[in-house]
PDB file of C-alpha atoms in Angstrom:
ATOM      1  CA  MET A   1      73.483 141.914  76.895  1.00 71.00           C
ATOM      2  CA  ALA A   2      76.039 143.735  78.780  1.00 80.00           C
ATOM      3  CA  ALA A   3      79.265 140.761  80.002  1.00 87.00           C
ATOM      4  CA  LYS A   4      79.016 139.860  83.367  1.00 87.00           C
ATOM      5  CA  SER A   5      82.103 141.746  85.785  1.00 90.00           C
ATOM      6  CA  GLN A   6      83.905 140.120  88.415  1.00 92.00           C
ATOM      7  CA  LYS A   7      81.599 140.157  91.614  1.00 92.00           C
ATOM      8  CA  GLU A   8      78.557 138.507  88.884  1.00 91.00           C
ATOM      9  CA  ARG A   9      80.550 135.590  88.116  1.00 93.00           C
ATOM     10  CA  ASP A  10      81.950 134.806  92.346  1.00 91.00           C
ATOM     11  CA  ASP A  11      78.675 135.444  93.504  1.00 91.00           C
ATOM     12  CA  LYS A  12      76.470 133.302  90.159  1.00 93.00           C
ATOM     13  CA  ALA A  13      79.702 130.455  91.533  1.00 91.00           C
ATOM     14  CA  ALA A  14      79.775 130.857  95.280  1.00 90.00           C
ATOM     15  CA  ALA A  15      75.437 129.904  95.075  1.00 93.00           C
ATOM     16  CA  LYS A  16      76.251 127.204  92.822  1.00 93.00           C
ATOM     17  CA  ARG A  17      78.551 125.817  95.370  1.00 89.00           C
ATOM     18  CA  ILE A  18      76.083 125.860  98.233  1.00 91.00           C
ATOM     19  CA  GLU A  19      73.461 124.656  96.007  1.00 92.00           C
ATOM     20  CA  MET A  20      75.794 121.340  94.799  1.00 90.00           C
ATOM     21  CA  ASP A  21      77.403 121.222  98.884  1.00 91.00           C
ATOM     22  CA  GLU A  22      80.551 121.605  97.614  1.00 89.00           C
ATOM     23  CA  LYS A  23      83.394 122.088 100.573  1.00 89.00           C
ATOM     24  CA  GLU A  24      87.069 123.028 100.233  1.00 86.00           C
ATOM     25  CA  LEU A  25      89.321 119.762 101.834  1.00 84.00           C
ATOM     26  CA  ARG A  26      92.726 121.271 102.258  1.00 87.00           C
ATOM     27  CA  HIS A  27      95.271 118.301 102.939  1.00 86.00           C
ATOM     28  CA  ARG A  28      99.250 119.296 104.499  1.00 91.00           C
ATOM     29  CA  CYS A  29     101.677 116.668 103.228  1.00 92.00           C
ATOM     30  CA  ARG A  30     105.580 116.760 103.651  1.00 94.00           C
ATOM     31  CA  ARG A  31     107.853 115.431 100.511  1.00 95.00           C
ATOM     32  CA  GLY A  32     107.529 112.393  99.364  1.00 94.00           C
ATOM     33  CA  THR A  33     103.829 112.272  98.863  1.00 93.00           C
ATOM     34  CA  ARG A  34     103.797 114.886  97.220  1.00 95.00           C
ATOM     35  CA  ASP A  35     105.953 113.026  94.449  1.00 97.00           C
ATOM     36  CA  LYS A  36     104.517 110.028  94.726  1.00 96.00           C
ATOM     37  CA  LEU A  37     100.386 111.734  93.808  1.00 96.00           C
ATOM     38  CA  GLU A  38     103.072 114.012  90.584  1.00 97.00           C
ATOM     39  CA  GLU A  39     104.051 110.602  90.004  1.00 98.00           C
ATOM     40  CA  LEU A  40     100.806 109.318  89.584  1.00 97.00           C
ATOM     41  CA  MET A  41      99.370 112.258  87.473  1.00 97.00           C
ATOM     42  CA  ALA A  42     102.208 111.709  85.744  1.00 98.00           C
ATOM     43  CA  TRP A  43     101.046 107.726  84.866  1.00 98.00           C
ATOM     44  CA  HIS A  44      97.604 108.358  83.656  1.00 97.00           C
ATOM     45  CA  GLY A  45      98.182 112.183  82.494  1.00 97.00           C
ATOM     46  CA  ILE A  46      96.787 114.660  84.912  1.00 97.00           C
ATOM     47  CA  THR A  47      97.581 118.339  85.275  1.00 97.00           C
ATOM     48  CA  GLU A  48      94.893 118.828  87.359  1.00 95.00           C
ATOM     49  CA  GLN A  49      95.686 117.587  91.414  1.00 94.00           C
ATOM     50  CA  ALA A  50      92.746 118.099  92.243  1.00 93.00           C
ATOM     51  CA  GLU A  51      91.250 116.167  89.733  1.00 95.00           C
ATOM     52  CA  ALA A  52      93.580 113.165  90.240  1.00 96.00           C
ATOM     53  CA  ILE A  53      92.739 112.945  94.670  1.00 95.00           C
ATOM     54  CA  GLN A  54      88.869 112.505  93.211  1.00 95.00           C
ATOM     55  CA  LEU A  55      89.174 110.209  91.171  1.00 97.00           C
ATOM     56  CA  LEU A  56      91.468 108.492  93.215  1.00 96.00           C
ATOM     57  CA  ILE A  57      88.378 108.621  95.779  1.00 96.00           C
ATOM     58  CA  TRP A  58      85.666 107.799  93.739  1.00 96.00           C
ATOM     59  CA  ASN A  59      88.217 104.249  92.079  1.00 96.00           C
ATOM     60  CA  ALA A  60      89.100 103.436  95.396  1.00 96.00           C
ATOM     61  CA  HIS A  61      85.345 103.300  96.443  1.00 97.00           C
ATOM     62  CA  ALA A  62      84.606 101.304  93.536  1.00 97.00           C
ATOM     63  CA  LEU A  63      86.144  99.164  93.938  1.00 97.00           C
ATOM     64  CA  GLY A  64      84.893  98.199  97.732  1.00 97.00           C
ATOM     65  CA  PRO A  65      85.553  97.946 100.980  1.00 96.00           C
ATOM     66  CA  GLU A  66      87.552  94.596 100.244  1.00 96.00           C
ATOM     67  CA  GLY A  67      89.302  95.779  97.283  1.00 96.00           C
ATOM     68  CA  SER A  68      89.940  98.876  98.547  1.00 95.00           C
ATOM     69  CA  ALA A  69      91.538  97.944 101.593  1.00 95.00           C
ATOM     70  CA  PRO A  70      95.317  97.150  99.841  1.00 93.00           C
ATOM     71  CA  ALA A  71      95.230 100.910  99.175  1.00 92.00           C
ATOM     72  CA  LEU A  72      94.204 102.075 102.369  1.00 92.00           C
ATOM     73  CA  ALA A  73      96.347 100.221 104.589  1.00 93.00           C
ATOM     74  CA  ILE A  74      98.616 101.889 106.078  1.00 90.00           C
ATOM     75  CA  PRO A  75     101.999 100.868 105.049  1.00 84.00           C
ATOM     76  CA  ARG A  76     104.384  99.706 108.322  1.00 85.00           C
ATOM     77  CA  HIS A  77     107.576  99.212 108.332  1.00 83.00           C
ATOM     78  CA  GLU A  78     109.569  96.046 109.165  1.00 86.00           C
ATOM     79  CA  TYR A  79     112.945  95.705 110.654  1.00 86.00           C
ATOM     80  CA  ALA A  80     114.953  93.429 111.081  1.00 89.00           C
ATOM     81  CA  LEU A  81     117.205  93.382 114.676  1.00 89.00           C
ATOM     82  CA  PRO A  82     121.425  92.103 113.017  1.00 93.00           C
ATOM     83  CA  GLU A  83     122.116  88.676 114.491  1.00 94.00           C
ATOM     84  CA  SER A  84     125.344  91.038 115.535  1.00 94.00           C
ATOM     85  CA  VAL A  85     123.011  93.475 117.315  1.00 94.00           C
ATOM     86  CA  ALA A  86     120.757  90.370 118.568  1.00 93.00           C
ATOM     87  CA  ARG A  87     123.419  89.051 120.050  1.00 94.00           C
ATOM     88  CA  THR A  88     125.274  92.738 122.620  1.00 95.00           C
ATOM     89  CA  LEU A  89     121.693  92.793 123.466  1.00 94.00           C
ATOM     90  CA  TYR A  90     121.151  89.519 125.070  1.00 94.00           C
ATOM     91  CA  GLN A  91     124.968  90.103 126.462  1.00 95.00           C
ATOM     92  CA  GLN A  92     124.351  93.156 128.356  1.00 95.00           C
ATOM     93  CA  GLY A  93     121.119  91.491 129.022  1.00 93.00           C
ATOM     94  CA  ALA A  94     122.737  88.886 130.820  1.00 94.00           C
ATOM     95  CA  LYS A  95     125.621  90.758 132.219  1.00 93.00           C
ATOM     96  CA  GLU A  96     122.938  92.842 133.556  1.00 92.00           C
ATOM     97  CA  ALA A  97     120.556  90.047 134.635  1.00 92.00           C
ATOM     98  CA  ALA A  98     124.329  88.299 136.703  1.00 91.00           C
ATOM     99  CA  SER A  99     125.037  91.919 138.202  1.00 89.00           C
ATOM    100  CA  MET A 100     121.409  92.561 140.047  1.00 88.00           C
ATOM    101  CA  ASP A 101     121.723  88.610 141.104  1.00 84.00           C
ATOM    102  CA  ARG A 102     124.811  88.957 143.296  1.00 84.00           C
ATOM    103  CA  PHE A 103     122.933  92.230 144.552  1.00 80.00           C
ATOM    104  CA  GLU A 104     120.099  90.015 145.908  1.00 81.00           C
ATOM    105  CA  GLN A 105     122.462  88.080 147.664  1.00 81.00           C
ATOM    106  CA  LEU A 106     124.718  89.935 148.901  1.00 74.00           C
ATOM    107  CA  PRO A 107     124.139  89.784 152.846  1.00 75.00           C
ATOM    108  CA  ASN A 108     121.504  92.600 154.947  1.00 67.00           C
ATOM    109  CA  SER A 109     123.792  95.024 156.307  1.00 49.00           C
TER     110      SER A 109
END
């Protein structure tokens, strides 16, 4: 039996992708996200990104709706307004309100 040509191997692979309803997923992400994925992969000895992403999807799904919710929650950044900034904003607002009050009390010309 002769070795298959590259075209024959490519055709067989393409036919198998169609048969298995395989679709390529592409995702662009920034350095921080890639760092997190690389760290996850290192923790678990995974060398292929596609394998890591596939395992994350399958494992998150296995947790069910409630169990997977924390993993799929959008991280929100909380900001606590420093007291000095709050005080400055309050003082500027009070000054503006007083100015508006004085303007409203002026007699009409």
